[in-house]
PDB file of C-alpha atoms in Angstrom:
ATOM      1  CA  MET A   1      70.155 123.105  56.548  1.00 59.00           C
ATOM      2  CA  ILE A   2      70.927 124.507  60.012  1.00 63.00           C
ATOM      3  CA  ASN A   3      69.535 121.363  61.647  1.00 64.00           C
ATOM      4  CA  ASP A   4      71.770 119.191  59.471  1.00 63.00           C
ATOM      5  CA  GLU A   5      74.821 121.224  60.438  1.00 65.00           C
ATOM      6  CA  LEU A   6      73.945 121.036  64.140  1.00 65.00           C
ATOM      7  CA  GLU A   7      73.348 117.317  63.875  1.00 70.00           C
ATOM      8  CA  GLU A   8      76.717 116.827  62.187  1.00 70.00           C
ATOM      9  CA  LEU A   9      78.450 119.004  64.814  1.00 66.00           C
ATOM     10  CA  VAL A  10      76.879 117.004  67.658  1.00 67.00           C
ATOM     11  CA  LYS A  11      77.910 113.752  65.987  1.00 69.00           C
ATOM     12  CA  THR A  12      81.495 114.997  65.568  1.00 74.00           C
ATOM     13  CA  LYS A  13      81.750 116.182  69.176  1.00 66.00           C
ATOM     14  CA  THR A  14      80.239 112.905  70.417  1.00 72.00           C
ATOM     15  CA  ASN A  15      82.819 110.905  68.478  1.00 68.00           C
ATOM     16  CA  GLU A  16      85.639 113.089  69.815  1.00 66.00           C
ATOM     17  CA  LEU A  17      84.397 112.629  73.389  1.00 68.00           C
ATOM     18  CA  SER A  18      84.075 108.883  72.887  1.00 68.00           C
ATOM     19  CA  GLU A  19      87.640 108.673  71.570  1.00 69.00           C
ATOM     20  CA  ALA A  20      88.950 110.782  74.468  1.00 66.00           C
ATOM     21  CA  LEU A  21      87.214 108.537  77.013  1.00 65.00           C
ATOM     22  CA  SER A  22      88.583 105.467  75.270  1.00 66.00           C
ATOM     23  CA  ARG A  23      92.124 106.866  75.425  1.00 68.00           C
ATOM     24  CA  GLU A  24      91.647 107.715  79.095  1.00 63.00           C
ATOM     25  CA  ARG A  25      90.522 104.149  79.857  1.00 62.00           C
ATOM     26  CA  GLU A  26      93.525 102.755  77.984  1.00 65.00           C
ATOM     27  CA  MET A  27      95.893 105.013  79.900  1.00 64.00           C
ATOM     28  CA  SER A  28      94.253 104.013  83.182  1.00 57.00           C
ATOM     29  CA  GLU A  29      94.647 100.324  82.331  1.00 61.00           C
ATOM     30  CA  LEU A  30      98.291 100.854  81.338  1.00 59.00           C
ATOM     31  CA  LYS A  31      98.942 102.703  84.588  1.00 60.00           C
ATOM     32  CA  SER A  32      97.329  99.919  86.619  1.00 59.00           C
ATOM     33  CA  ARG A  33      99.360  97.249  84.831  1.00 63.00           C
ATOM     34  CA  PHE A  34     102.562  99.231  85.317  1.00 62.00           C
ATOM     35  CA  VAL A  35     101.922  99.767  89.026  1.00 59.00           C
ATOM     36  CA  SER A  36     101.082  96.103  89.535  1.00 62.00           C
ATOM     37  CA  ILE A  37     104.057  94.757  87.558  1.00 64.00           C
ATOM     38  CA  ALA A  38     106.549  97.263  88.992  1.00 62.00           C
ATOM     39  CA  SER A  39     105.406  96.632  92.553  1.00 61.00           C
ATOM     40  CA  HIS A  40     105.697  92.852  92.200  1.00 63.00           C
ATOM     41  CA  GLU A  41     109.065  93.078  90.436  1.00 67.00           C
ATOM     42  CA  PHE A  42     110.518  95.314  93.142  1.00 68.00           C
ATOM     43  CA  ARG A  43     109.349  93.032  95.934  1.00 67.00           C
ATOM     44  CA  THR A  44     111.695  90.166  95.020  1.00 72.00           C
ATOM     45  CA  PRO A  45     114.998  92.107  95.146  1.00 76.00           C
ATOM     46  CA  LEU A  46     113.832  93.919  98.288  1.00 74.00           C
ATOM     47  CA  SER A  47     113.141  90.571  99.970  1.00 78.00           C
ATOM     48  CA  VAL A  48     116.603  89.375  98.963  1.00 78.00           C
ATOM     49  CA  VAL A  49     118.208  92.493 100.460  1.00 78.00           C
ATOM     50  CA  LEU A  50     116.282  92.030 103.708  1.00 77.00           C
ATOM     51  CA  SER A  51     117.230  88.336 103.905  1.00 80.00           C
ATOM     52  CA  SER A  52     120.873  89.205 103.284  1.00 80.00           C
ATOM     53  CA  VAL A  53     120.845  91.740 106.110  1.00 78.00           C
ATOM     54  CA  THR A  54     119.486  89.075 108.463  1.00 79.00           C
ATOM     55  CA  LEU A  55     122.151  86.588 107.375  1.00 80.00           C
ATOM     56  CA  ILE A  56     124.953  89.149 107.829  1.00 80.00           C
ATOM     57  CA  GLU A  57     123.713  89.778 111.379  1.00 75.00           C
ATOM     58  CA  GLN A  58     123.752  86.043 112.088  1.00 76.00           C
ATOM     59  CA  TYR A  59     127.314  85.716 110.763  1.00 74.00           C
ATOM     60  CA  SER A  60     128.499  88.684 112.788  1.00 70.00           C
ATOM     61  CA  THR A  61     130.109  88.062 116.149  1.00 64.00           C
ATOM     62  CA  ALA A  62     129.016  89.576 119.414  1.00 59.00           C
ATOM     63  CA  ASN A  63     132.045  91.880 119.260  1.00 61.00           C
ATOM     64  CA  SER A  64     131.270  93.258 115.800  1.00 66.00           C
ATOM     65  CA  ASP A  65     131.777  96.952 115.205  1.00 72.00           C
ATOM     66  CA  GLU A  66     128.704  98.971 116.262  1.00 76.00           C
ATOM     67  CA  ARG A  67     129.022 100.920 113.021  1.00 77.00           C
ATOM     68  CA  VAL A  68     128.264  97.737 111.070  1.00 77.00           C
ATOM     69  CA  GLN A  69     125.045  97.179 113.016  1.00 76.00           C
ATOM     70  CA  LYS A  70     124.122 100.835 112.534  1.00 77.00           C
ATOM     71  CA  HIS A  71     124.367 100.502 108.753  1.00 77.00           C
ATOM     72  CA  LEU A  72     122.498  97.184 108.757  1.00 78.00           C
ATOM     73  CA  ASN A  73     119.668  98.825 110.685  1.00 77.00           C
ATOM     74  CA  ARG A  74     119.661 101.658 108.176  1.00 78.00           C
ATOM     75  CA  ILE A  75     119.375  99.175 105.282  1.00 81.00           C
ATOM     76  CA  ARG A  76     116.533  97.335 107.014  1.00 77.00           C
ATOM     77  CA  SER A  77     114.688 100.592 107.689  1.00 72.00           C
ATOM     78  CA  SER A  78     115.052 101.735 104.059  1.00 74.00           C
ATOM     79  CA  VAL A  79     113.840  98.391 102.693  1.00 75.00           C
ATOM     80  CA  THR A  80     110.865  98.481 105.049  1.00 73.00           C
ATOM     81  CA  ASN A  81     109.966 102.000 103.886  1.00 69.00           C
ATOM     82  CA  LEU A  82     110.198 100.984 100.226  1.00 74.00           C
ATOM     83  CA  THR A  83     108.053  97.900 100.854  1.00 73.00           C
ATOM     84  CA  THR A  84     105.431 100.062 102.563  1.00 73.00           C
ATOM     85  CA  ILE A  85     105.363 102.451  99.596  1.00 73.00           C
ATOM     86  CA  LEU A  86     104.943  99.577  97.131  1.00 75.00           C
ATOM     87  CA  ASN A  87     102.167  98.043  99.229  1.00 75.00           C
ATOM     88  CA  ASP A  88     100.360 101.389  99.338  1.00 75.00           C
ATOM     89  CA  PHE A  89     100.520 101.740  95.548  1.00 73.00           C
ATOM     90  CA  LEU A  90      99.197  98.199  95.092  1.00 75.00           C
ATOM     91  CA  SER A  91      96.399  98.712  97.629  1.00 78.00           C
ATOM     92  CA  LEU A  92      95.275 101.974  96.039  1.00 77.00           C
ATOM     93  CA  ASP A  93      95.391 100.442  92.563  1.00 76.00           C
ATOM     94  CA  LYS A  94      93.191  97.522  93.666  1.00 78.00           C
ATOM     95  CA  LEU A  95      90.768  99.913  95.356  1.00 82.00           C
ATOM     96  CA  GLU A  96      90.453 102.050  92.231  1.00 78.00           C
ATOM     97  CA  GLN A  97      89.815  98.946  90.122  1.00 76.00           C
ATOM     98  CA  GLY A  98      87.141  97.716  92.535  1.00 79.00           C
ATOM     99  CA  LYS A  99      89.078  94.527  93.252  1.00 79.00           C
ATOM    100  CA  VAL A 100      88.974  94.805  97.053  1.00 84.00           C
ATOM    101  CA  GLU A 101      86.374  92.831  99.011  1.00 88.00           C
ATOM    102  CA  VAL A 102      85.499  92.793 102.693  1.00 89.00           C
ATOM    103  CA  GLU A 103      86.472  89.563 104.449  1.00 90.00           C
ATOM    104  CA  THR A 104      84.959  89.426 107.922  1.00 93.00           C
ATOM    105  CA  ARG A 105      86.213  87.394 110.865  1.00 92.00           C
ATOM    106  CA  THR A 106      85.501  87.458 114.606  1.00 94.00           C
ATOM    107  CA  PHE A 107      88.337  88.392 116.946  1.00 95.00           C
ATOM    108  CA  ASN A 108      89.205  90.093 120.225  1.00 95.00           C
ATOM    109  CA  LEU A 109      89.671  93.760 119.347  1.00 95.00           C
ATOM    110  CA  LEU A 110      91.416  94.657 122.606  1.00 95.00           C
ATOM    111  CA  GLU A 111      94.108  91.988 122.229  1.00 96.00           C
ATOM    112  CA  PHE A 112      94.426  92.848 118.541  1.00 95.00           C
ATOM    113  CA  VAL A 113      95.133  96.529 119.273  1.00 96.00           C
ATOM    114  CA  LYS A 114      97.554  95.609 122.086  1.00 95.00           C
ATOM    115  CA  GLU A 115      99.555  93.529 119.585  1.00 93.00           C
ATOM    116  CA  ILE A 116      99.721  96.423 117.102  1.00 94.00           C
ATOM    117  CA  ILE A 117     100.855  98.857 119.800  1.00 94.00           C
ATOM    118  CA  ASP A 118     103.554  96.397 120.845  1.00 92.00           C
ATOM    119  CA  GLU A 119     104.695  95.900 117.217  1.00 88.00           C
ATOM    120  CA  LEU A 120     105.103  99.669 116.801  1.00 89.00           C
ATOM    121  CA  ARG A 121     107.197  99.972 119.961  1.00 89.00           C
ATOM    122  CA  VAL A 122     110.358  99.857 117.829  1.00 83.00           C
ATOM    123  CA  VAL A 123     109.440 103.025 115.900  1.00 86.00           C
ATOM    124  CA  ARG A 124     108.518 105.130 118.909  1.00 91.00           C
ATOM    125  CA  LYS A 125     110.652 108.129 119.703  1.00 92.00           C
ATOM    126  CA  LYS A 126     112.474 108.528 122.980  1.00 93.00           C
ATOM    127  CA  GLY A 127     110.034 108.765 125.882  1.00 95.00           C
ATOM    128  CA  GLN A 128     106.872 108.319 123.789  1.00 96.00           C
ATOM    129  CA  GLU A 129     104.108 106.347 125.493  1.00 96.00           C
ATOM    130  CA  VAL A 130     100.871 104.889 124.167  1.00 96.00           C
ATOM    131  CA  LEU A 131      97.935 104.736 126.590  1.00 97.00           C
ATOM    132  CA  LEU A 132      95.181 102.267 125.654  1.00 97.00           C
ATOM    133  CA  THR A 133      91.705 102.382 127.212  1.00 96.00           C
ATOM    134  CA  HIS A 134      88.556 100.468 126.306  1.00 94.00           C
ATOM    135  CA  GLU A 135      84.902  99.966 127.154  1.00 95.00           C
ATOM    136  CA  GLY A 136      82.532  97.153 126.187  1.00 93.00           C
ATOM    137  CA  ASP A 137      82.839  93.570 125.002  1.00 92.00           C
ATOM    138  CA  PRO A 138      86.024  93.377 122.876  1.00 93.00           C
ATOM    139  CA  LYS A 139      84.686  90.574 120.675  1.00 93.00           C
ATOM    140  CA  VAL A 140      83.930  92.037 117.221  1.00 94.00           C
ATOM    141  CA  SER A 141      83.471  90.907 113.614  1.00 94.00           C
ATOM    142  CA  LEU A 142      85.381  93.012 111.103  1.00 94.00           C
ATOM    143  CA  ASP A 143      87.767  92.719 108.194  1.00 94.00           C
ATOM    144  CA  GLN A 144      90.849  92.229 110.364  1.00 93.00           C
ATOM    145  CA  SER A 145      93.389  92.890 107.612  1.00 90.00           C
ATOM    146  CA  LYS A 146      91.887  96.222 106.560  1.00 93.00           C
ATOM    147  CA  PHE A 147      91.305  97.309 110.143  1.00 95.00           C
ATOM    148  CA  ARG A 148      94.957  96.481 110.881  1.00 92.00           C
ATOM    149  CA  TYR A 149      96.037  98.781 108.042  1.00 92.00           C
ATOM    150  CA  VAL A 150      93.831 101.576 109.404  1.00 95.00           C
ATOM    151  CA  LEU A 151      95.159 101.277 112.951  1.00 95.00           C
ATOM    152  CA  VAL A 152      98.804 100.851 111.963  1.00 92.00           C
ATOM    153  CA  ASN A 153      98.641 103.880 109.666  1.00 92.00           C
ATOM    154  CA  LEU A 154      96.909 106.173 112.158  1.00 96.00           C
ATOM    155  CA  LEU A 155      99.067 105.090 115.085  1.00 95.00           C
ATOM    156  CA  SER A 156     102.279 105.285 113.027  1.00 92.00           C
ATOM    157  CA  ASN A 157     101.343 108.823 111.988  1.00 93.00           C
ATOM    158  CA  ALA A 158     100.682 109.779 115.604  1.00 95.00           C
ATOM    159  CA  ILE A 159     104.137 108.492 116.531  1.00 95.00           C
ATOM    160  CA  LYS A 160     105.849 110.037 113.509  1.00 92.00           C
ATOM    161  CA  TYR A 161     104.338 113.505 113.876  1.00 93.00           C
ATOM    162  CA  SER A 162     104.590 113.751 117.664  1.00 94.00           C
ATOM    163  CA  PRO A 163     107.659 114.871 119.644  1.00 94.00           C
ATOM    164  CA  GLN A 164     109.746 112.869 122.093  1.00 94.00           C
ATOM    165  CA  GLU A 165     108.392 112.403 125.608  1.00 95.00           C
ATOM    166  CA  SER A 166     104.796 112.716 124.363  1.00 95.00           C
ATOM    167  CA  LEU A 167     101.662 110.703 125.150  1.00 96.00           C
ATOM    168  CA  ILE A 168      99.482 109.103 122.474  1.00 97.00           C
ATOM    169  CA  LYS A 169      96.018 107.981 123.557  1.00 97.00           C
ATOM    170  CA  VAL A 170      94.141 105.093 121.931  1.00 97.00           C
ATOM    171  CA  SER A 171      90.543 104.572 122.982  1.00 97.00           C
ATOM    172  CA  LEU A 172      88.203 101.702 122.064  1.00 96.00           C
ATOM    173  CA  GLY A 173      84.478 101.816 122.688  1.00 95.00           C
ATOM    174  CA  ILE A 174      82.205  98.905 121.753  1.00 93.00           C
ATOM    175  CA  ASN A 175      78.450  99.232 122.338  1.00 92.00           C
ATOM    176  CA  ASP A 176      75.695  97.176 120.678  1.00 88.00           C
ATOM    177  CA  GLY A 177      77.886  96.436 117.671  1.00 88.00           C
ATOM    178  CA  ASN A 178      79.033 100.046 117.310  1.00 93.00           C
ATOM    179  CA  ILE A 179      82.823 100.324 117.415  1.00 95.00           C
ATOM    180  CA  LEU A 180      84.430 103.692 118.059  1.00 96.00           C
ATOM    181  CA  THR A 181      88.207 103.973 117.863  1.00 97.00           C
ATOM    182  CA  THR A 182      90.047 107.217 118.581  1.00 97.00           C
ATOM    183  CA  ILE A 183      93.757 107.973 118.308  1.00 97.00           C
ATOM    184  CA  GLN A 184      94.855 111.252 119.884  1.00 97.00           C
ATOM    185  CA  ASP A 185      98.300 112.828 119.707  1.00 96.00           C
ATOM    186  CA  ASN A 186      99.960 116.083 120.726  1.00 94.00           C
ATOM    187  CA  GLY A 187     101.973 116.440 117.543  1.00 93.00           C
ATOM    188  CA  ILE A 188     102.426 119.053 114.841  1.00 93.00           C
ATOM    189  CA  GLY A 189      98.747 119.020 113.838  1.00 93.00           C
ATOM    190  CA  ILE A 190      97.312 119.940 110.442  1.00 92.00           C
ATOM    191  CA  PRO A 191      97.005 123.580 109.320  1.00 92.00           C
ATOM    192  CA  GLU A 192      93.331 124.549 109.120  1.00 92.00           C
ATOM    193  CA  GLU A 193      93.519 125.729 105.505  1.00 94.00           C
ATOM    194  CA  GLU A 194      94.920 122.353 104.410  1.00 92.00           C
ATOM    195  CA  GLN A 195      92.589 120.047 106.327  1.00 92.00           C
ATOM    196  CA  LYS A 196      90.105 119.707 103.436  1.00 93.00           C
ATOM    197  CA  PHE A 197      92.832 117.987 101.379  1.00 91.00           C
ATOM    198  CA  LEU A 198      93.867 115.505 104.064  1.00 91.00           C
ATOM    199  CA  PHE A 199      92.376 112.394 102.445  1.00 90.00           C
ATOM    200  CA  SER A 200      93.397 113.368  98.896  1.00 88.00           C
ATOM    201  CA  LYS A 201      95.952 111.249  97.044  1.00 84.00           C
ATOM    202  CA  PHE A 202      99.575 112.337  97.482  1.00 82.00           C
ATOM    203  CA  PHE A 203      98.665 115.223  99.789  1.00 84.00           C
ATOM    204  CA  ARG A 204     101.203 116.192 102.430  1.00 85.00           C
ATOM    205  CA  ALA A 205     100.771 119.177 104.720  1.00 86.00           C
ATOM    206  CA  LYS A 206     103.365 121.938 104.469  1.00 85.00           C
ATOM    207  CA  ASN A 207     104.406 121.563 108.098  1.00 84.00           C
ATOM    208  CA  THR A 208     105.539 117.926 107.633  1.00 85.00           C
ATOM    209  CA  GLY A 209     108.934 119.160 106.465  1.00 78.00           C
ATOM    210  CA  SER A 210     111.398 116.340 105.807  1.00 76.00           C
ATOM    211  CA  ILE A 211     109.319 113.669 107.565  1.00 78.00           C
ATOM    212  CA  GLN A 212     108.938 110.719 105.198  1.00 75.00           C
ATOM    213  CA  GLY A 213     105.593 109.833 103.632  1.00 75.00           C
ATOM    214  CA  THR A 214     103.873 109.221 100.294  1.00 74.00           C
ATOM    215  CA  GLY A 215     100.582 110.990 100.970  1.00 82.00           C
ATOM    216  CA  LEU A 216      98.690 107.769 100.189  1.00 84.00           C
ATOM    217  CA  GLY A 217      98.159 106.259 103.629  1.00 88.00           C
ATOM    218  CA  LEU A 218      95.171 108.336 104.724  1.00 92.00           C
ATOM    219  CA  THR A 219      93.566 107.995 101.283  1.00 91.00           C
ATOM    220  CA  ILE A 220      93.651 104.213 101.698  1.00 91.00           C
ATOM    221  CA  VAL A 221      92.495 104.476 105.323  1.00 94.00           C
ATOM    222  CA  LYS A 222      89.384 106.390 104.250  1.00 95.00           C
ATOM    223  CA  ARG A 223      88.650 103.963 101.386  1.00 93.00           C
ATOM    224  CA  TYR A 224      89.044 100.925 103.655  1.00 94.00           C
ATOM    225  CA  VAL A 225      86.854 102.370 106.401  1.00 96.00           C
ATOM    226  CA  GLU A 226      84.123 103.267 103.904  1.00 94.00           C
ATOM    227  CA  LEU A 227      84.406  99.841 102.295  1.00 92.00           C
ATOM    228  CA  MET A 228      83.709  98.349 105.726  1.00 93.00           C
ATOM    229  CA  GLY A 229      80.636 100.581 106.028  1.00 93.00           C
ATOM    230  CA  GLY A 230      82.151 103.065 108.454  1.00 95.00           C
ATOM    231  CA  LYS A 231      83.337 106.644 108.688  1.00 96.00           C
ATOM    232  CA  VAL A 232      86.631 108.287 109.596  1.00 97.00           C
ATOM    233  CA  SER A 233      86.851 111.864 110.879  1.00 96.00           C
ATOM    234  CA  PHE A 234      89.401 114.071 112.613  1.00 96.00           C
ATOM    235  CA  VAL A 235      89.881 117.206 114.660  1.00 96.00           C
ATOM    236  CA  SER A 236      93.231 118.981 114.434  1.00 95.00           C
ATOM    237  CA  LYS A 237      94.958 122.201 115.310  1.00 93.00           C
ATOM    238  CA  ALA A 238      98.413 123.127 114.048  1.00 91.00           C
ATOM    239  CA  GLY A 239     100.979 122.816 116.822  1.00 90.00           C
ATOM    240  CA  LEU A 240      98.557 121.174 119.250  1.00 93.00           C
ATOM    241  CA  GLY A 241      97.875 117.745 117.771  1.00 94.00           C
ATOM    242  CA  THR A 242      95.278 115.643 116.017  1.00 96.00           C
ATOM    243  CA  THR A 243      92.530 113.211 116.995  1.00 97.00           C
ATOM    244  CA  PHE A 244      91.257 110.650 114.488  1.00 97.00           C
ATOM    245  CA  THR A 245      87.968 108.855 115.055  1.00 97.00           C
ATOM    246  CA  VAL A 246      86.964 105.681 113.218  1.00 97.00           C
ATOM    247  CA  ALA A 247      83.338 104.584 113.543  1.00 97.00           C
ATOM    248  CA  LEU A 248      82.433 101.060 112.423  1.00 95.00           C
ATOM    249  CA  LYS A 249      79.756  98.461 113.020  1.00 91.00           C
ATOM    250  CA  SER A 250      80.548  94.883 113.945  1.00 87.00           C
ATOM    251  CA  ARG A 251      79.356  92.926 110.905  1.00 71.00           C
ATOM    252  CA  ASP A 252      77.740  90.146 112.908  1.00 58.00           C
ATOM    253  CA  ILE A 253      74.858  92.433 113.996  1.00 43.00           C
ATOM    254  CA  PHE A 254      73.580  92.215 110.414  1.00 43.00           C
ATOM    255  CA  ASP A 255      73.739  88.378 110.310  1.00 45.00           C
TER     256      ASP A 255
END
């Protein structure tokens, strides 16, 4: 009698658990579809806005009011921020669904990083400088797209969280297929008690204040680096700055 009751209880609990898991999967699928559809739907009007801004600038004369250009720059900046947020949501969604694959190509890492540093020149604060050093043969084989995301995110953060007139150091070391990339800043740093949450989704340290960010960038950075078979680590002290280190292996050493 007791065994029958226990057996029935186990069966009931098992069914309840199965139904709960099924509902969770359905909700996860709905969330993924929503994120994907919403992100794609937002991209089109954002592209139109950005194109319109460019056209307005072309139609404007050289003597146009500076206030007009100021507002156009503000629109462009806002659209760029929104596009970045949408891209982050899409990237994270694909990662969580296991739809992201590593696509390796051979390229010159030194020239690649120089291009990224030059691209980010427009977002630097007054007097900020980026010092790039390197050792070893710059020819590597990596997923260039994912590595670009990693570098752009880490370098953008260094710029964003560092003061004016500050120096940001980027170091590349390539040795026997081992690639070590470090990005060091003298910015606000990360409070010690919050460092364990740094790579968690939507986490933002308390000392970031009103500085814009979704809290997704570093989550995606970590996922991408691990997907490429590497590791990302950091050392930080509040008020003194942060150093991120990305360790990867050039894929061609396994060929």
